[in-house]
Tab-separated table of C-alpha atoms and ligand atoms in Angstrom:
chain	number	residue	atom	x	y	z
N	1	MET	CA	96.973	85.797	131.175
N	2	SER	CA	93.498	86.381	132.604
N	3	ALA	CA	92.120	89.908	132.890
N	4	PRO	CA	92.763	91.537	136.252
N	5	LYS	CA	90.045	91.192	138.840
N	6	LYS	CA	88.596	94.407	140.197
N	7	LEU	CA	88.601	95.431	143.817
N	8	PHE	CA	86.295	98.087	145.277
N	9	ILE	CA	87.174	99.272	148.784
N	10	LYS	CA	84.956	101.619	150.740
N	11	THR	CA	86.741	103.209	153.677
N	12	TYR	CA	85.069	104.579	156.787
N	13	GLY	CA	86.487	106.293	159.854
N	14	CYS	CA	89.993	107.416	160.629
N	15	GLN	CA	93.127	108.017	158.571
N	16	MET	CA	94.505	104.735	159.800
N	17	ASN	CA	91.793	103.018	157.807
N	18	VAL	CA	92.772	105.026	154.723
N	19	TYR	CA	96.319	103.737	155.126
N	20	ASP	CA	95.117	100.171	155.766
N	21	SER	CA	92.911	100.263	152.655
N	22	GLU	CA	95.936	101.188	150.524
N	23	ARG	CA	97.924	98.348	152.006
N	24	MET	CA	95.069	95.862	151.512
N	25	ALA	CA	94.812	96.898	147.871
N	26	GLU	CA	98.546	96.250	147.485
N	27	GLN	CA	98.198	92.830	149.137
N	28	LEU	CA	95.407	91.853	146.802
N	29	GLY	CA	97.365	93.354	143.891
N	30	GLY	CA	99.574	90.285	144.330
N	31	GLU	CA	96.468	88.143	143.759
N	32	GLY	CA	95.722	89.861	140.455
N	33	TYR	CA	93.379	92.626	141.644
N	34	VAL	CA	93.338	96.236	140.488
N	35	ARG	CA	91.362	98.888	142.302
N	36	THR	CA	88.120	100.278	140.879
N	37	GLU	CA	86.072	103.262	142.021
N	38	THR	CA	82.715	101.688	141.253
N	39	ALA	CA	81.145	98.815	143.152
N	40	GLU	CA	79.214	97.784	140.012
N	41	ASP	CA	82.395	96.585	138.196
N	42	ALA	CA	83.932	94.865	141.174
N	43	ASP	CA	84.850	91.206	141.587
N	44	MET	CA	85.451	91.869	145.236
N	45	ILE	CA	83.951	94.513	147.528
N	46	LEU	CA	85.641	95.275	150.819
N	47	LEU	CA	84.140	97.542	153.458
N	48	ASN	CA	86.860	98.883	155.740
N	49	THR	CA	84.743	99.776	158.743
N	50	CYS	CA	84.890	101.972	161.821
N	51	HIS	CA	83.379	101.203	165.214
N	52	ILE	CA	84.167	104.361	167.133
N	53	ARG	CA	80.700	105.859	167.314
N	54	GLU	CA	77.013	105.140	167.245
N	55	LYS	CA	75.251	102.595	165.087
N	56	ALA	CA	78.465	101.662	163.293
N	57	ALA	CA	77.493	98.010	162.926
N	58	GLU	CA	73.963	98.897	161.798
N	59	LYS	CA	75.353	101.144	159.078
N	60	VAL	CA	77.546	98.308	157.846
N	61	TYR	CA	74.568	95.941	157.681
N	62	SER	CA	72.516	98.433	155.731
N	63	GLU	CA	75.413	99.148	153.355
N	64	LEU	CA	75.793	95.401	152.816
N	65	GLY	CA	72.093	95.173	152.021
N	66	ARG	CA	72.649	97.630	149.176
N	67	PHE	CA	75.153	95.265	147.569
N	68	ARG	CA	72.629	92.425	147.437
N	69	PRO	CA	71.440	93.146	143.858
N	70	LEU	CA	75.078	93.185	142.701
N	71	LYS	CA	75.692	89.810	144.293
N	72	GLU	CA	72.515	88.421	142.747
N	73	ALA	CA	73.534	89.642	139.296
N	74	LYS	CA	77.089	88.327	139.706
N	75	PRO	CA	77.254	85.338	142.033
N	76	ASP	CA	81.066	85.261	141.731
N	77	LEU	CA	81.306	88.647	143.423
N	78	LYS	CA	83.024	88.292	146.801
N	79	ILE	CA	82.040	90.587	149.634
N	80	GLY	CA	84.286	91.216	152.606
N	81	VAL	CA	84.165	93.240	155.807
N	82	ALA	CA	87.418	94.545	157.323
N	83	GLY	CA	88.251	97.038	160.055
N	84	CYS	CA	86.957	97.526	163.557
N	85	VAL	CA	83.363	96.376	163.010
N	86	ALA	CA	84.800	93.130	161.602
N	87	GLN	CA	86.878	92.786	164.758
N	88	ALA	CA	83.964	93.543	167.069
N	89	GLU	CA	81.251	91.520	165.334
N	90	GLY	CA	83.288	88.625	163.892
N	91	ALA	CA	81.244	85.641	162.744
N	92	GLU	CA	78.030	87.450	163.676
N	93	ILE	CA	78.387	89.373	160.407
N	94	MET	CA	78.133	86.215	158.323
N	95	ALA	CA	75.278	84.941	160.465
N	96	ARG	CA	73.286	88.133	159.844
N	97	GLN	CA	74.376	88.697	156.252
N	98	PRO	CA	75.053	85.285	154.688
N	99	MET	CA	76.184	86.913	151.445
N	100	VAL	CA	79.361	88.063	153.205
N	101	ASP	CA	82.247	85.777	152.176
N	102	LEU	CA	85.115	87.221	154.139
N	103	VAL	CA	85.587	88.922	157.527
N	104	VAL	CA	89.034	90.181	158.494
N	105	GLY	CA	90.105	92.133	161.590
N	106	PRO	CA	92.669	94.966	161.457
N	107	GLN	CA	95.538	92.842	162.763
N	108	SER	CA	95.221	90.132	160.108
N	109	TYR	CA	95.466	92.001	156.797
N	110	HIS	CA	98.672	90.199	155.862
N	111	ARG	CA	96.554	87.034	155.701
N	112	LEU	CA	94.222	88.500	153.075
N	113	PRO	CA	95.614	86.537	150.093
N	114	GLU	CA	94.899	83.264	151.907
N	115	LEU	CA	91.465	84.480	152.950
N	116	GLU	CA	90.693	85.615	149.419
N	117	ARG	CA	91.610	82.181	148.006
N	118	LYS	CA	89.423	80.517	150.594
N	119	ALA	CA	86.516	82.815	149.724
N	120	ARG	CA	87.062	82.181	145.977
N	121	SER	CA	86.815	78.446	146.583
N	122	GLY	CA	83.352	79.022	148.008
N	123	GLU	CA	84.154	78.760	151.705
N	124	LYS	CA	83.535	81.387	154.350
N	125	ALA	CA	86.794	83.062	155.376
N	126	LEU	CA	87.100	84.604	158.842
N	127	ASP	CA	90.140	85.919	160.716
N	128	THR	CA	89.825	88.193	163.721
N	129	ASP	CA	92.903	87.009	165.634
N	130	PHE	CA	95.459	89.212	167.287
N	131	PRO	CA	98.425	87.330	165.791
N	132	GLU	CA	101.895	87.384	167.327
N	133	GLU	CA	103.536	88.548	164.123
N	134	ASP	CA	103.419	92.170	163.006
N	135	LYS	CA	101.106	92.515	160.039
N	136	PHE	CA	103.272	95.232	158.525
N	137	ASP	CA	106.299	92.922	158.383
N	138	HIS	CA	104.249	90.540	156.339
N	139	LEU	CA	102.466	92.985	154.111
N	140	ALA	CA	103.865	93.096	150.605
N	141	SER	CA	106.155	96.068	150.107
N	142	ARG	CA	104.481	98.893	148.278
N	143	PRO	CA	104.813	98.731	144.504
N	144	LYS	CA	106.975	101.544	143.125
N	145	ALA	CA	104.226	103.613	141.532
N	146	ALA	CA	104.503	107.411	141.668
N	147	ARG	CA	102.528	109.012	144.479
N	148	GLY	CA	100.972	112.338	145.297
N	149	PRO	CA	102.893	114.766	147.524
N	150	THR	CA	101.341	113.670	150.830
N	151	ALA	CA	101.095	110.256	152.477
N	152	PHE	CA	100.032	108.592	155.703
N	153	LEU	CA	102.361	106.156	157.391
N	154	THR	CA	101.106	104.034	160.281
N	155	VAL	CA	103.803	103.692	162.949
N	156	GLN	CA	101.785	102.598	165.962
N	157	GLU	CA	98.525	100.801	166.526
N	158	GLY	CA	96.285	99.974	169.411
N	159	CYS	CA	95.888	101.718	172.731
N	160	ASP	CA	96.504	100.856	176.394
N	161	LYS	CA	94.732	103.892	177.822
N	162	PHE	CA	91.231	102.454	178.237
N	163	CYS	CA	89.278	105.699	178.268
N	164	ALA	CA	85.914	104.629	179.657
N	165	PHE	CA	83.987	105.498	176.466
N	166	CYS	CA	86.324	104.080	173.844
N	167	VAL	CA	86.293	100.792	171.906
N	168	VAL	CA	89.786	101.164	170.440
N	169	PRO	CA	91.613	99.117	173.096
N	170	TYR	CA	89.164	96.276	172.353
N	171	THR	CA	89.032	96.492	168.543
N	172	ARG	CA	92.653	97.406	167.828
N	173	GLY	CA	94.200	95.734	170.844
N	174	ALA	CA	97.254	96.665	172.902
N	175	GLU	CA	99.757	99.306	171.820
N	176	VAL	CA	102.255	98.068	169.249
N	177	SER	CA	104.969	100.220	167.648
N	178	ARG	CA	106.724	99.430	164.382
N	179	PRO	CA	110.521	99.436	164.638
N	180	ALA	CA	112.098	102.725	163.544
N	181	GLU	CA	114.214	101.082	160.776
N	182	ARG	CA	111.062	99.800	159.090
N	183	VAL	CA	109.397	103.184	159.308
N	184	MET	CA	112.512	104.868	157.950
N	185	SER	CA	112.758	102.579	154.951
N	186	GLU	CA	109.082	102.983	154.152
N	187	ALA	CA	109.473	106.766	154.453
N	188	ARG	CA	112.502	106.791	152.117
N	189	ASP	CA	110.566	104.720	149.636
N	190	LEU	CA	107.623	107.139	149.762
N	191	VAL	CA	109.931	110.115	149.220
N	192	GLU	CA	111.558	108.416	146.219
N	193	ARG	CA	108.094	108.122	144.774
N	194	GLY	CA	107.339	111.827	145.115
N	195	VAL	CA	105.998	112.233	148.657
N	196	ARG	CA	107.036	115.472	150.385
N	197	GLU	CA	104.866	115.342	153.500
N	198	ILE	CA	104.336	112.344	155.756
N	199	THR	CA	101.728	112.131	158.494
N	200	LEU	CA	102.677	109.523	161.077
N	201	LEU	CA	99.605	107.686	162.272
N	202	GLY	CA	98.760	105.850	165.442
N	203	GLN	CA	95.745	105.540	167.719
N	204	ASN	CA	98.028	106.895	170.411
N	205	VAL	CA	100.973	107.892	168.274
N	206	ASN	CA	102.881	109.911	170.846
N	207	ALA	CA	103.270	106.741	172.942
N	208	TYR	CA	105.406	105.403	170.047
N	209	HIS	CA	108.312	103.368	171.389
N	210	GLY	CA	109.832	101.814	168.256
N	211	HIS	CA	112.773	104.249	168.561
N	212	GLU	CA	114.903	104.636	171.677
N	213	GLY	CA	114.142	108.347	171.577
N	214	GLY	CA	110.386	107.726	171.264
N	215	LEU	CA	108.324	109.632	168.711
N	216	ALA	CA	110.625	112.658	168.993
N	217	GLY	CA	113.615	110.455	168.085
N	218	LEU	CA	111.792	109.060	165.075
N	219	ILE	CA	110.794	112.552	163.920
N	220	ARG	CA	114.390	113.785	164.198
N	221	ASP	CA	115.621	110.855	162.090
N	222	LEU	CA	112.890	111.378	159.507
N	223	ALA	CA	113.804	115.051	159.277
N	224	GLU	CA	117.234	113.962	157.951
N	225	ILE	CA	115.679	112.435	154.825
N	226	ASP	CA	116.420	114.677	151.830
N	227	GLY	CA	113.312	115.512	149.877
N	228	LEU	CA	110.994	114.980	152.823
N	229	GLU	CA	109.871	118.505	153.663
N	230	ARG	CA	107.066	118.123	156.175
N	231	ILE	CA	106.274	115.823	159.067
N	232	ARG	CA	103.016	115.615	161.026
N	233	PHE	CA	101.585	113.112	163.471
N	234	THR	CA	98.162	112.190	164.796
N	235	THR	CA	96.539	111.379	167.218
N	236	SER	CA	97.930	111.931	170.682
N	237	HIS	CA	97.122	111.652	174.378
N	238	PRO	CA	98.113	114.556	176.647
N	239	ASN	CA	99.891	112.249	179.099
N	240	ASP	CA	102.282	111.044	176.399
N	241	MET	CA	103.435	114.531	175.328
N	242	ASP	CA	106.921	114.189	176.811
N	243	ASP	CA	109.625	116.854	177.069
N	244	ALA	CA	111.471	115.529	174.028
N	245	LEU	CA	108.403	115.793	171.826
N	246	ILE	CA	107.624	119.288	173.082
N	247	ALA	CA	111.229	120.317	172.381
N	248	ALA	CA	111.028	118.817	168.876
N	249	HIS	CA	108.178	121.211	168.088
N	250	GLY	CA	110.568	124.091	168.711
N	251	GLU	CA	113.659	122.576	167.119
N	252	VAL	CA	112.721	120.450	164.114
N	253	GLY	CA	111.869	122.803	161.256
N	254	LYS	CA	110.179	120.051	159.235
N	255	LEU	CA	107.758	119.258	162.063
N	256	MET	CA	104.706	121.336	161.182
N	257	PRO	CA	103.135	123.767	163.697
N	258	TYR	CA	99.858	121.901	164.074
N	259	LEU	CA	98.950	119.588	166.921
N	260	HIS	CA	95.848	117.485	167.438
N	261	LEU	CA	95.687	116.938	171.186
N	262	PRO	CA	92.266	115.737	172.334
N	263	VAL	CA	91.139	116.593	175.875
N	264	GLN	CA	87.489	115.376	175.580
N	265	SER	CA	86.191	117.444	178.534
N	266	GLY	CA	87.139	120.453	180.656
N	267	SER	CA	85.611	119.089	183.868
N	268	ASP	CA	87.890	117.268	186.306
N	269	ARG	CA	85.000	115.164	187.547
N	270	ILE	CA	84.206	114.000	184.012
N	271	LEU	CA	87.869	113.547	183.081
N	272	LYS	CA	88.160	111.231	186.072
N	273	ALA	CA	85.010	109.331	185.122
N	274	MET	CA	86.425	109.033	181.600
N	275	ASN	CA	89.649	107.546	183.024
N	276	ARG	CA	91.708	110.197	181.235
N	277	LYS	CA	94.209	110.362	184.138
N	278	HIS	CA	94.830	114.113	183.976
N	279	THR	CA	93.047	117.291	185.051
N	280	ALA	CA	91.949	120.287	182.989
N	281	GLU	CA	94.616	122.382	184.712
N	282	GLN	CA	97.351	119.907	183.726
N	283	TYR	CA	96.176	120.106	180.119
N	284	VAL	CA	96.278	123.908	180.173
N	285	ARG	CA	99.835	123.865	181.608
N	286	LEU	CA	100.882	121.356	178.953
N	287	ILE	CA	99.555	123.583	176.173
N	288	GLU	CA	101.452	126.510	177.686
N	289	ARG	CA	104.696	124.532	177.488
N	290	ILE	CA	103.997	123.492	173.882
N	291	ARG	CA	103.250	127.096	172.948
N	292	ALA	CA	106.420	128.242	174.646
N	293	ALA	CA	108.342	125.839	172.380
N	294	ARG	CA	106.404	126.770	169.225
N	295	PRO	CA	104.421	129.987	169.694
N	296	ASP	CA	102.559	129.839	166.368
N	297	ILE	CA	101.342	126.242	166.789
N	298	LEU	CA	97.721	125.678	165.772
N	299	LEU	CA	95.829	123.430	168.148
N	300	SER	CA	93.120	120.959	167.369
N	301	GLY	CA	91.166	118.662	169.674
N	302	ASP	CA	88.303	116.251	170.232
N	303	PHE	CA	85.387	116.851	172.600
N	304	ILE	CA	82.622	114.602	173.847
N	305	VAL	CA	79.419	116.153	175.200
N	306	GLY	CA	76.863	114.309	177.304
N	307	PHE	CA	79.210	111.756	178.837
N	308	PRO	CA	77.262	109.865	181.574
N	309	GLY	CA	76.960	112.085	184.638
N	310	GLU	CA	77.856	115.340	182.815
N	311	THR	CA	75.999	118.230	184.492
N	312	ASP	CA	75.472	121.786	183.254
N	313	ALA	CA	78.392	122.833	185.469
N	314	ASP	CA	80.663	120.174	183.910
N	315	PHE	CA	79.679	121.320	180.456
N	316	ALA	CA	80.369	124.941	181.426
N	317	ASP	CA	83.879	123.823	182.449
N	318	THR	CA	84.406	122.376	178.969
N	319	MET	CA	83.265	125.627	177.368
N	320	SER	CA	85.594	127.637	179.566
N	321	LEU	CA	88.549	125.333	178.802
N	322	ILE	CA	87.919	125.907	175.090
N	323	GLU	CA	87.855	129.679	175.719
N	324	THR	CA	91.135	129.409	177.589
N	325	ILE	CA	92.954	127.351	174.951
N	326	GLY	CA	91.645	128.788	171.680
N	327	TYR	CA	91.519	126.046	169.056
N	328	GLY	CA	92.255	126.497	165.376
N	329	GLN	CA	89.840	123.704	164.662
N	330	ALA	CA	88.341	120.745	166.536
N	331	TYR	CA	86.015	117.778	166.364
N	332	SER	CA	83.080	117.318	168.711
N	333	PHE	CA	80.779	114.404	169.305
N	334	LYS	CA	77.732	113.448	171.309
N	335	TYR	CA	78.600	110.637	173.642
N	336	SER	CA	77.349	107.292	172.382
N	337	ALA	CA	77.522	104.147	174.487
N	338	ARG	CA	79.814	101.551	172.935
N	339	PRO	CA	78.947	97.999	174.012
N	340	GLY	CA	81.662	96.450	176.164
N	341	THR	CA	83.128	99.742	177.419
N	342	PRO	CA	82.827	100.678	181.130
N	343	ALA	CA	80.821	103.854	180.460
N	344	ALA	CA	78.161	101.882	178.592
N	345	GLU	CA	76.941	100.575	181.965
N	346	ARG	CA	76.217	104.092	183.248
N	347	GLU	CA	73.069	106.161	183.090
N	348	GLU	CA	72.907	108.331	179.981
N	349	VAL	CA	72.351	112.058	179.703
N	350	ALA	CA	69.058	112.889	177.931
N	351	GLU	CA	69.349	113.155	174.151
N	352	ASP	CA	67.908	116.690	173.930
N	353	VAL	CA	70.438	117.875	176.507
N	354	LYS	CA	73.260	116.321	174.470
N	355	ASP	CA	71.933	117.979	171.309
N	356	ALA	CA	71.770	121.406	172.918
N	357	ARG	CA	75.275	121.107	174.376
N	358	LEU	CA	76.720	119.933	171.092
N	359	GLN	CA	75.223	122.914	169.287
N	360	GLU	CA	76.546	125.370	171.826
N	361	LEU	CA	80.001	123.829	171.797
N	362	GLN	CA	80.188	123.675	168.018
N	363	ALA	CA	79.174	127.318	167.752
N	364	LEU	CA	82.102	128.250	169.990
N	365	LEU	CA	84.544	126.050	168.061
N	366	THR	CA	83.343	127.458	164.739
N	367	ARG	CA	83.831	130.994	166.040
N	368	GLN	CA	87.373	130.162	167.162
N	369	GLN	CA	88.190	128.506	163.848
N	370	ARG	CA	86.944	131.603	162.060
N	371	GLU	CA	89.045	133.905	164.250
N	372	VAL	CA	92.187	131.877	163.651
N	373	GLN	CA	91.539	131.837	159.895
N	374	ASP	CA	90.798	135.565	159.796
N	375	ALA	CA	94.048	136.222	161.644
N	376	MET	CA	95.823	134.657	158.654
N	377	LEU	CA	94.623	137.450	156.334
N	378	GLY	CA	97.567	139.360	154.907
N	379	ARG	CA	100.044	136.815	156.278
N	380	GLU	CA	102.421	134.778	154.186
N	381	VAL	CA	102.238	131.008	154.580
N	382	ARG	CA	104.061	128.252	152.747
N	383	VAL	CA	101.704	126.013	150.803
N	384	LEU	CA	102.430	122.462	149.699
N	385	PHE	CA	100.305	122.170	146.554
N	386	GLU	CA	98.446	118.890	146.200
N	387	LYS	CA	95.977	119.015	143.313
N	388	PRO	CA	93.901	121.184	140.977
N	389	GLY	CA	90.944	122.897	142.609
N	390	ARG	CA	87.362	122.754	141.373
N	391	LEU	CA	87.640	125.935	139.317
N	392	PRO	CA	89.781	126.126	136.178
N	393	GLY	CA	93.301	127.410	136.830
N	394	GLN	CA	92.988	126.780	140.551
N	395	MET	CA	95.404	124.756	142.691
N	396	VAL	CA	94.788	123.581	146.257
N	397	GLY	CA	97.303	122.802	148.919
N	398	LYS	CA	97.884	123.001	152.650
N	399	SER	CA	99.629	125.608	154.722
N	400	GLU	CA	101.961	124.668	157.580
N	401	TYR	CA	98.897	124.980	159.821
N	402	LEU	CA	96.930	122.457	157.754
N	403	HIS	CA	94.587	125.114	156.377
N	404	ALA	CA	93.403	124.293	152.860
N	405	VAL	CA	94.573	127.166	150.617
N	406	HIS	CA	93.201	127.852	147.119
N	407	VAL	CA	95.290	129.790	144.657
N	408	HIS	CA	94.497	130.926	141.100
N	409	THR	CA	97.639	130.420	139.139
N	410	ASP	CA	99.290	128.788	136.191
N	411	GLY	CA	102.621	127.145	136.454
N	412	VAL	CA	102.250	125.562	139.877
N	413	SER	CA	102.550	121.788	140.066
N	414	ALA	CA	101.496	119.276	142.685
N	415	GLY	CA	104.425	118.906	145.073
N	416	ASP	CA	105.580	122.540	144.855
N	417	ILE	CA	106.005	124.376	148.153
N	418	LEU	CA	105.610	128.116	147.619
N	419	PRO	CA	105.048	131.241	149.684
N	420	VAL	CA	101.455	132.446	149.424
N	421	ARG	CA	99.846	135.617	150.741
N	422	ILE	CA	96.417	134.976	152.262
N	423	VAL	CA	93.750	137.256	150.789
N	424	ALA	CA	90.448	135.681	151.840
N	425	SER	CA	89.045	133.460	154.575
N	426	ASN	CA	86.114	131.201	153.642
N	427	SER	CA	84.154	128.839	155.857
N	428	ASN	CA	86.579	125.925	155.647
N	429	SER	CA	89.496	127.190	153.605
N	430	LEU	CA	91.652	130.169	152.767
N	431	ALA	CA	92.401	131.796	149.428
N	432	GLY	CA	95.785	133.230	148.565
N	433	GLU	CA	98.075	134.707	145.940
N	434	ILE	CA	101.568	133.597	145.027
J	501	5AD	N1	81.165	108.503	171.969
J	501	5AD	C1	81.454	109.696	171.403
J	501	5AD	N2	82.662	110.037	170.931
J	501	5AD	C2	83.643	109.118	171.020
J	501	5AD	N3	84.938	109.150	170.640
J	501	5AD	C3	85.496	107.968	170.938
J	501	5AD	N4	84.595	107.153	171.501
J	501	5AD	C4	83.438	107.849	171.578
J	501	5AD	C5	82.140	107.549	172.080
J	501	5AD	N5	81.851	106.384	172.634
J	501	5AD	C6	85.572	110.322	170.072
J	501	5AD	C7	86.677	110.856	170.994
J	501	5AD	C8	87.932	110.452	170.272
J	501	5AD	C9	87.482	110.524	168.841
J	501	5AD	C10	88.342	109.790	167.869
J	501	5AD	O1	86.186	109.964	168.839
J	501	5AD	O2	86.558	112.258	171.072
J	501	5AD	O3	89.029	111.305	170.560
J	502	SF4	FE1	90.448	105.573	172.815
J	502	SF4	FE2	92.248	107.530	172.404
J	502	SF4	FE3	91.455	106.922	174.916
J	502	SF4	FE4	93.027	105.223	173.545
J	502	SF4	S1	93.545	107.332	174.256
J	502	SF4	S2	91.219	104.657	174.753
J	502	SF4	S3	92.222	105.473	171.445
J	502	SF4	S4	90.184	107.795	173.240
């Protein structure tokens, strides 16, 4: 038998790409590849790319440029581009970087073995279709290797919302949900292999319709799996937070009290221009209902500053919405025009204005994060331990609220869920004692 070929995958962007990279590695496992952590040993390099924000394609081209010496030293090395930049740029990638052998869009990963063989034979391999068949039905089932205590599981892909700034509906296509039975069997398989927490992924995961009871129905079924202790999901649109899902937050003990619910802006004028289809007031009412169901829930969000047309008054509305809600943590971005999206046609806010707003907004979010963390001091949380920390004798895990918690202890193993008293709050984590 020949020695296994080595596969190096570099993953950018969202958790969905992390999941996809795992599945691509499994696909190519069937072609005799094992994963390596160093590009220098690889027989194949795959960049799993993200297109959500600025200069994504340029970064991919410059990263590719860095692989040129490797390709020159080892002409058999195959270089591929996957993910959303592959979808958006297609054949243009090979035109600009002729050393690229393979380009594959996110909906065609089940065709990777074929594409790899084509690339090996010296041809250029390109597939950026939106095929009829579901890629997950055709992806090889995961090999039965043991796993760490947490896993991602993609249940939904694509988005029909068409927010005016966002490329996702173009790169990932229309909303598609995987049937609940498939998700359930993959979840059972993960649990058999040691997983205790599953995060359900989708670009608009709360629009999931692969179960007659929607995402809430799927979560209730998952909660019946013995050995699965924690369920999370990300990322969601406010308009798809239905009554059943809100109720599940109060009723399903395994559903963790953490919710990422992006609002993007607190100004009704901007929300309308963004095509978000709800007002700031509706978002605030929605959060009230979620908090009524699960009072201790920790909220997270996404914000964009400097969307075309955003005035100082609009920005002040965003700041005051953040004050009203109180986030445990959040992500914030300067608006960047994405080619092909409606907002890209509009006049941009000046860069220095965007910078100043971003700073101000991040200072507020950091303060809120700090307050929420400090409020944990002295409290007992339950930590799912994941791995050793950087210091000897230290273990790191996550609380119900997704806070990273460090504990100095012997005798705790990855996968244990134990009560921990919080004794210190650091900039991005907590420290505790068993
Ligand atoms: N500019 C800035 N931020 C963006 N996001 C999506 N598209 C853009 C864009 N063009 C942000 C949104 C989204 C998150 C994943 O990325 O806040 O919720
Ligand atoms: Fe993009 Fe999310 Fe809006 Fe869909 S809901 S278009 S993924 S920002």
